[in-house]
Every structure is written in structure tokens, then in C-alpha cells.
PDB file of C-alpha atoms in Angstrom:
ATOM      1  CA  TRP A   1     -12.539  33.093 -13.527  1.00 57.00           C
ATOM      2  CA  PRO A   2      -8.810  32.587 -13.080  1.00 57.00           C
ATOM      3  CA  GLY A   3      -7.840  34.208 -16.257  1.00 62.00           C
ATOM      4  CA  LEU A   4      -5.096  32.471 -18.165  1.00 61.00           C
ATOM      5  CA  ASP A   5      -4.413  30.145 -15.027  1.00 77.00           C
ATOM      6  CA  ALA A   6      -6.089  26.794 -14.983  1.00 86.00           C
ATOM      7  CA  PHE A   7      -9.030  26.164 -12.500  1.00 85.00           C
ATOM      8  CA  ASP A   8      -7.677  24.138  -9.648  1.00 85.00           C
ATOM      9  CA  GLU A   9      -9.453  21.644  -7.341  1.00 85.00           C
ATOM     10  CA  THR A  10     -10.516  24.470  -4.987  1.00 85.00           C
ATOM     11  CA  ALA A  11     -12.335  26.122  -7.885  1.00 83.00           C
ATOM     12  CA  ALA A  12     -14.366  22.956  -8.727  1.00 86.00           C
ATOM     13  CA  PRO A  13     -17.670  24.487  -7.536  1.00 83.00           C
ATOM     14  CA  PHE A  14     -17.177  27.320 -10.170  1.00 85.00           C
ATOM     15  CA  PHE A  15     -15.975  24.998 -12.908  1.00 87.00           C
ATOM     16  CA  ASN A  16     -19.322  24.407 -14.877  1.00 86.00           C
ATOM     17  CA  GLY A  17     -20.023  23.139 -18.294  1.00 86.00           C
ATOM     18  CA  ARG A  18     -17.605  20.231 -18.497  1.00 90.00           C
ATOM     19  CA  ARG A  19     -19.339  17.553 -16.447  1.00 93.00           C
ATOM     20  CA  PRO A  20     -19.779  15.045 -19.386  1.00 94.00           C
ATOM     21  CA  GLU A  21     -16.095  15.385 -20.244  1.00 95.00           C
ATOM     22  CA  ALA A  22     -14.979  14.970 -16.574  1.00 94.00           C
ATOM     23  CA  ALA A  23     -17.340  11.809 -16.280  1.00 96.00           C
ATOM     24  CA  THR A  24     -15.914  10.231 -19.397  1.00 95.00           C
ATOM     25  CA  LEU A  25     -12.273  10.975 -18.256  1.00 96.00           C
ATOM     26  CA  ARG A  26     -13.251   9.528 -14.917  1.00 96.00           C
ATOM     27  CA  ARG A  27     -14.556   6.384 -16.453  1.00 96.00           C
ATOM     28  CA  LEU A  28     -11.338   5.960 -18.500  1.00 95.00           C
ATOM     29  CA  VAL A  29      -9.017   6.499 -15.711  1.00 95.00           C
ATOM     30  CA  LEU A  30     -10.813   3.959 -13.526  1.00 95.00           C
ATOM     31  CA  HIS A  31     -10.667   1.369 -16.108  1.00 94.00           C
ATOM     32  CA  ALA A  32      -7.129   1.576 -17.470  1.00 91.00           C
ATOM     33  CA  PRO A  33      -3.636   1.762 -15.989  1.00 88.00           C
ATOM     34  CA  LEU A  34      -2.670   4.530 -18.317  1.00 88.00           C
ATOM     35  CA  THR A  35      -4.920   7.203 -19.766  1.00 91.00           C
ATOM     36  CA  VAL A  36      -3.766   9.847 -22.097  1.00 88.00           C
ATOM     37  CA  LEU A  37      -5.659  13.153 -22.582  1.00 89.00           C
ATOM     38  CA  PHE A  38      -4.395  15.257 -25.428  1.00 86.00           C
ATOM     39  CA  GLY A  39      -5.564  18.211 -27.293  1.00 83.00           C
ATOM     40  CA  ALA A  40      -4.566  21.757 -28.655  1.00 82.00           C
ATOM     41  CA  SER A  41      -3.163  24.153 -26.265  1.00 80.00           C
ATOM     42  CA  GLY A  42      -5.516  26.387 -24.522  1.00 82.00           C
ATOM     43  CA  LEU A  43      -8.591  23.929 -24.531  1.00 87.00           C
ATOM     44  CA  GLY A  44      -8.700  23.664 -20.732  1.00 90.00           C
ATOM     45  CA  LYS A  45      -7.252  20.281 -20.218  1.00 92.00           C
ATOM     46  CA  THR A  46      -5.381  21.236 -16.939  1.00 93.00           C
ATOM     47  CA  SER A  47      -8.669  22.725 -15.686  1.00 93.00           C
ATOM     48  CA  LEU A  48     -10.711  19.586 -16.738  1.00 94.00           C
ATOM     49  CA  ILE A  49      -8.119  17.546 -14.790  1.00 94.00           C
ATOM     50  CA  GLN A  50      -7.933  19.572 -11.591  1.00 95.00           C
ATOM     51  CA  ALA A  51     -11.339  20.953 -11.166  1.00 94.00           C
ATOM     52  CA  GLY A  52     -13.455  18.324 -13.111  1.00 95.00           C
ATOM     53  CA  LEU A  53     -11.602  14.960 -12.635  1.00 96.00           C
ATOM     54  CA  PHE A  54      -9.929  15.287  -9.287  1.00 96.00           C
ATOM     55  CA  PRO A  55     -13.001  15.819  -7.075  1.00 96.00           C
ATOM     56  CA  LEU A  56     -14.590  12.779  -8.813  1.00 96.00           C
ATOM     57  CA  LEU A  57     -11.511  10.587  -8.151  1.00 97.00           C
ATOM     58  CA  ARG A  58     -11.549  11.748  -4.527  1.00 95.00           C
ATOM     59  CA  GLY A  59     -15.135  10.423  -4.325  1.00 95.00           C
ATOM     60  CA  GLU A  60     -13.801   7.078  -5.670  1.00 95.00           C
ATOM     61  CA  ARG A  61     -11.215   7.144  -2.738  1.00 97.00           C
ATOM     62  CA  LEU A  62      -8.383   7.817  -4.926  1.00 97.00           C
ATOM     63  CA  LEU A  63      -5.463  10.129  -4.102  1.00 97.00           C
ATOM     64  CA  PRO A  64      -4.743  12.213  -7.135  1.00 97.00           C
ATOM     65  CA  VAL A  65      -1.217  13.252  -7.429  1.00 97.00           C
ATOM     66  CA  TYR A  66      -0.770  16.153  -9.790  1.00 95.00           C
ATOM     67  CA  VAL A  67       2.693  16.393 -11.460  1.00 95.00           C
ATOM     68  CA  ARG A  68       4.000  18.974 -13.761  1.00 93.00           C
ATOM     69  CA  LEU A  69       7.594  17.871 -14.462  1.00 92.00           C
ATOM     70  CA  ASP A  70      10.383  20.608 -14.268  1.00 92.00           C
ATOM     71  CA  LEU A  71      12.603  19.302 -17.153  1.00 89.00           C
ATOM     72  CA  ARG A  72      15.317  21.863 -16.351  1.00 86.00           C
ATOM     73  CA  ASP A  73      15.932  20.332 -12.996  1.00 87.00           C
ATOM     74  CA  ARG A  74      18.846  18.159 -13.509  1.00 85.00           C
ATOM     75  CA  THR A  75      19.599  17.489  -9.869  1.00 88.00           C
ATOM     76  CA  ALA A  76      17.984  14.101  -9.790  1.00 90.00           C
ATOM     77  CA  PRO A  77      16.194  11.657 -12.009  1.00 93.00           C
ATOM     78  CA  LEU A  78      12.690  13.055 -13.233  1.00 93.00           C
ATOM     79  CA  ILE A  79      10.827  10.091 -11.481  1.00 95.00           C
ATOM     80  CA  HIS A  80      11.862  11.703  -8.293  1.00 95.00           C
ATOM     81  CA  GLN A  81       9.542  14.516  -8.998  1.00 95.00           C
ATOM     82  CA  LEU A  82       6.616  12.027  -8.862  1.00 96.00           C
ATOM     83  CA  ALA A  83       7.856  10.694  -5.492  1.00 96.00           C
ATOM     84  CA  HIS A  84       7.965  14.270  -4.150  1.00 96.00           C
ATOM     85  CA  ALA A  85       4.592  15.243  -5.575  1.00 96.00           C
ATOM     86  CA  LEU A  86       3.156  11.969  -3.748  1.00 97.00           C
ATOM     87  CA  ALA A  87       4.867  12.978  -0.461  1.00 96.00           C
ATOM     88  CA  ALA A  88       3.318  16.393  -0.824  1.00 97.00           C
ATOM     89  CA  GLN A  89      -0.183  15.179  -1.371  1.00 96.00           C
ATOM     90  CA  ILE A  90       0.280  12.720   1.593  1.00 97.00           C
ATOM     91  CA  LEU A  91       1.217  15.689   3.798  1.00 96.00           C
ATOM     92  CA  GLU A  92      -1.429  18.190   2.346  1.00 95.00           C
ATOM     93  CA  HIS A  93      -4.259  15.710   2.683  1.00 96.00           C
ATOM     94  CA  GLN A  94      -3.172  14.223   6.014  1.00 97.00           C
ATOM     95  CA  VAL A  95      -2.831  10.635   4.454  1.00 98.00           C
ATOM     96  CA  ASP A  96      -1.547   8.008   6.881  1.00 98.00           C
ATOM     97  CA  ALA A  97       1.211   6.430   4.952  1.00 98.00           C
ATOM     98  CA  PRO A  98       4.826   5.442   5.590  1.00 96.00           C
ATOM     99  CA  PRO A  99       7.400   8.017   4.582  1.00 94.00           C
ATOM    100  CA  LEU A 100       9.373   7.500   1.476  1.00 92.00           C
ATOM    101  CA  ARG A 101      12.976   6.590   2.680  1.00 92.00           C
ATOM    102  CA  GLU A 102      16.161   8.281   1.558  1.00 90.00           C
ATOM    103  CA  GLY A 103      17.348   6.472  -1.559  1.00 87.00           C
ATOM    104  CA  GLN A 104      14.169   4.434  -1.969  1.00 92.00           C
ATOM    105  CA  THR A 105      12.829   4.367  -5.548  1.00 93.00           C
ATOM    106  CA  LEU A 106       9.175   5.140  -6.135  1.00 96.00           C
ATOM    107  CA  TRP A 107       8.822   1.679  -7.601  1.00 96.00           C
ATOM    108  CA  HIS A 108      10.187   0.041  -4.359  1.00 94.00           C
ATOM    109  CA  TYR A 109       8.054   2.360  -2.292  1.00 97.00           C
ATOM    110  CA  LEU A 110       4.863   1.564  -4.090  1.00 96.00           C
ATOM    111  CA  HIS A 111       5.562  -2.245  -4.081  1.00 95.00           C
ATOM    112  CA  GLN A 112       5.892  -2.693  -0.361  1.00 94.00           C
ATOM    113  CA  SER A 113       3.716  -5.613   0.730  1.00 93.00           C
ATOM    114  CA  THR A 114       2.309  -3.729   3.812  1.00 94.00           C
ATOM    115  CA  LEU A 115       1.940  -0.326   1.940  1.00 97.00           C
ATOM    116  CA  GLU A 116      -1.356   1.379   2.521  1.00 98.00           C
ATOM    117  CA  PHE A 117      -2.680   4.996   2.348  1.00 98.00           C
ATOM    118  CA  TRP A 118      -5.465   5.930   4.850  1.00 98.00           C
ATOM    119  CA  SER A 119      -7.255   9.110   4.707  1.00 97.00           C
ATOM    120  CA  ALA A 120      -8.070  11.394   7.624  1.00 95.00           C
ATOM    121  CA  GLU A 121     -11.595   9.879   7.467  1.00 95.00           C
ATOM    122  CA  ASN A 122     -10.130   6.407   7.874  1.00 97.00           C
ATOM    123  CA  HIS A 123     -10.718   5.311   4.110  1.00 97.00           C
ATOM    124  CA  LEU A 124      -8.171   3.305   2.195  1.00 98.00           C
ATOM    125  CA  LEU A 125      -6.802   5.260  -0.754  1.00 98.00           C
ATOM    126  CA  THR A 126      -5.170   4.415  -3.862  1.00 96.00           C
ATOM    127  CA  PRO A 127      -2.701   7.066  -5.332  1.00 97.00           C
ATOM    128  CA  ILE A 128      -3.061   7.988  -8.984  1.00 96.00           C
ATOM    129  CA  PHE A 129      -0.423  10.061 -10.737  1.00 96.00           C
ATOM    130  CA  VAL A 130      -1.525  12.550 -13.194  1.00 94.00           C
ATOM    131  CA  LEU A 131       1.476  14.050 -15.349  1.00 92.00           C
ATOM    132  CA  ASP A 132       0.333  17.201 -16.960  1.00 91.00           C
ATOM    133  CA  GLN A 133       1.902  18.965 -19.886  1.00 87.00           C
ATOM    134  CA  MET A 134       3.777  15.746 -21.078  1.00 85.00           C
ATOM    135  CA  GLU A 135       4.308  17.513 -24.437  1.00 83.00           C
ATOM    136  CA  GLU A 136       7.018  19.486 -22.786  1.00 84.00           C
ATOM    137  CA  MET A 137       9.091  16.258 -22.723  1.00 83.00           C
ATOM    138  CA  PHE A 138       9.414  16.610 -26.433  1.00 80.00           C
ATOM    139  CA  THR A 139       9.968  20.257 -26.631  1.00 83.00           C
ATOM    140  CA  LEU A 140      11.756  21.387 -23.396  1.00 79.00           C
ATOM    141  CA  GLY A 141      13.105  17.913 -22.784  1.00 78.00           C
ATOM    142  CA  ALA A 142      14.875  17.923 -26.220  1.00 80.00           C
ATOM    143  CA  ASP A 143      18.210  18.721 -24.491  1.00 82.00           C
ATOM    144  CA  ALA A 144      17.646  16.122 -21.765  1.00 83.00           C
ATOM    145  CA  THR A 145      16.940  13.069 -23.904  1.00 88.00           C
ATOM    146  CA  ASP A 146      18.687  10.699 -21.360  1.00 91.00           C
ATOM    147  CA  ALA A 147      16.533  11.966 -18.423  1.00 91.00           C
ATOM    148  CA  VAL A 148      13.352  11.713 -20.562  1.00 91.00           C
ATOM    149  CA  ARG A 149      14.291   8.314 -21.867  1.00 93.00           C
ATOM    150  CA  ASN A 150      14.769   7.179 -18.195  1.00 93.00           C
ATOM    151  CA  LEU A 151      11.560   8.616 -17.032  1.00 93.00           C
ATOM    152  CA  MET A 152       9.732   6.878 -19.755  1.00 93.00           C
ATOM    153  CA  VAL A 153      11.214   3.465 -18.604  1.00 95.00           C
ATOM    154  CA  ASP A 154      10.555   4.270 -14.987  1.00 95.00           C
ATOM    155  CA  VAL A 155       6.800   5.166 -15.747  1.00 94.00           C
ATOM    156  CA  ALA A 156       6.448   2.251 -18.060  1.00 94.00           C
ATOM    157  CA  ASP A 157       7.641  -0.084 -15.156  1.00 95.00           C
ATOM    158  CA  LEU A 158       4.968   1.369 -12.897  1.00 94.00           C
ATOM    159  CA  VAL A 159       2.223   1.294 -15.473  1.00 93.00           C
ATOM    160  CA  GLU A 160       2.915  -2.164 -16.560  1.00 93.00           C
ATOM    161  CA  ASN A 161       3.702  -3.294 -13.007  1.00 91.00           C
ATOM    162  CA  ARG A 162       6.898  -4.929 -14.017  1.00 93.00           C
ATOM    163  CA  ILE A 163      10.219  -5.272 -12.160  1.00 92.00           C
ATOM    164  CA  PRO A 164      12.769  -2.579 -13.242  1.00 92.00           C
ATOM    165  CA  CYS A 165      15.608  -4.036 -15.215  1.00 88.00           C
ATOM    166  CA  THR A 166      18.181  -2.926 -12.489  1.00 81.00           C
ATOM    167  CA  LEU A 167      16.372  -4.869  -9.801  1.00 82.00           C
ATOM    168  CA  ALA A 168      15.628  -7.704 -12.198  1.00 79.00           C
ATOM    169  CA  GLY A 169      19.403  -8.043 -12.897  1.00 76.00           C
ATOM    170  CA  ARG A 170      20.121  -8.164  -9.190  1.00 76.00           C
ATOM    171  CA  LEU A 171      17.586 -10.715  -8.415  1.00 72.00           C
ATOM    172  CA  GLN A 172      19.132 -13.066 -11.092  1.00 71.00           C
TER     173      GLN A 172
END
């Protein structure tokens, strides 16, 4: 038992009693471009995601990318934290994928026509971003409203698979 910390993916064999919830969450994630899991603090949402959902997603040849935003980091747009988390998962799981180039946006990276993610076992993978503790955007992010607003637009562009306004303007 990890105490007050969440169960992580390595603790999945010890994470018992939430199989139906993990299966339901898996089904929802596989059938929608955006899934929201919400509940009161302390219910075990993070444990359910990491120790319950992530092993199931890996079985579906998905690459879960766990992100807990650091809203205090003002050195770059928040969407960069998603890109860094993806790069970390690629490295950690020895995924064969092109590196994210300096200055390249996450949207551009994910929309390359030749982009593929290959597992060490030679399976094609699809990354899936999991943003945990999003309620912090409305509490801790209250003094970073522009950064939070920009993140929402950036994530919406990814979820809706739409061309970002900045790029659409340049294309016109």
C-alpha cells in the first residue's frame, strides 16, 4: 500500500478491487477523443488511471502519456509539458519515433504524415495523453489565466483535430 501516494503502473498487480471501473474507463477512452474522469478528492482517481487503466491501454497497443501540469512553470506554454511527457515516455519505453524538433509544436509533431510510434516488440502504438489533476487549472492556475486559456485552445485543437488558428491564418 503506497500510503497517501497513488498506485502507479508498476503497482498494478497489487491494485485490486477496481477492475470494473478500470474496464469502464478503458471502454470510454477507446471510444471518444476526450474522456473526463472526475470525483471528490481522495477517491483514488490517479491510482485508477495509472494502475488500473494504463496496463489495459498498453494491451490495446496504446502509449499512455501521463501529465500532471506544473502551473507554476511560466518558462514556456503549458502545452510544452505534454510534449516533454511524450518525449519521456518514448525514451522510457524504448519507442522508435522521430524526436520532437526544437521549436516544433506538439500539433505539428503529431500531424506529420510519416509519424509512427513503434514499440520495442515492433507493434505500432498510438499515444494517448492523460492529464491528471486538471482541477488545479482552476485553483492554482487562477493567476495564470492566459496560460490556462492557451492550453485549453491547444488541447482543443488536438482533441478536435483542427488546424490551430495561427497556422490557419498563415495558410490563408
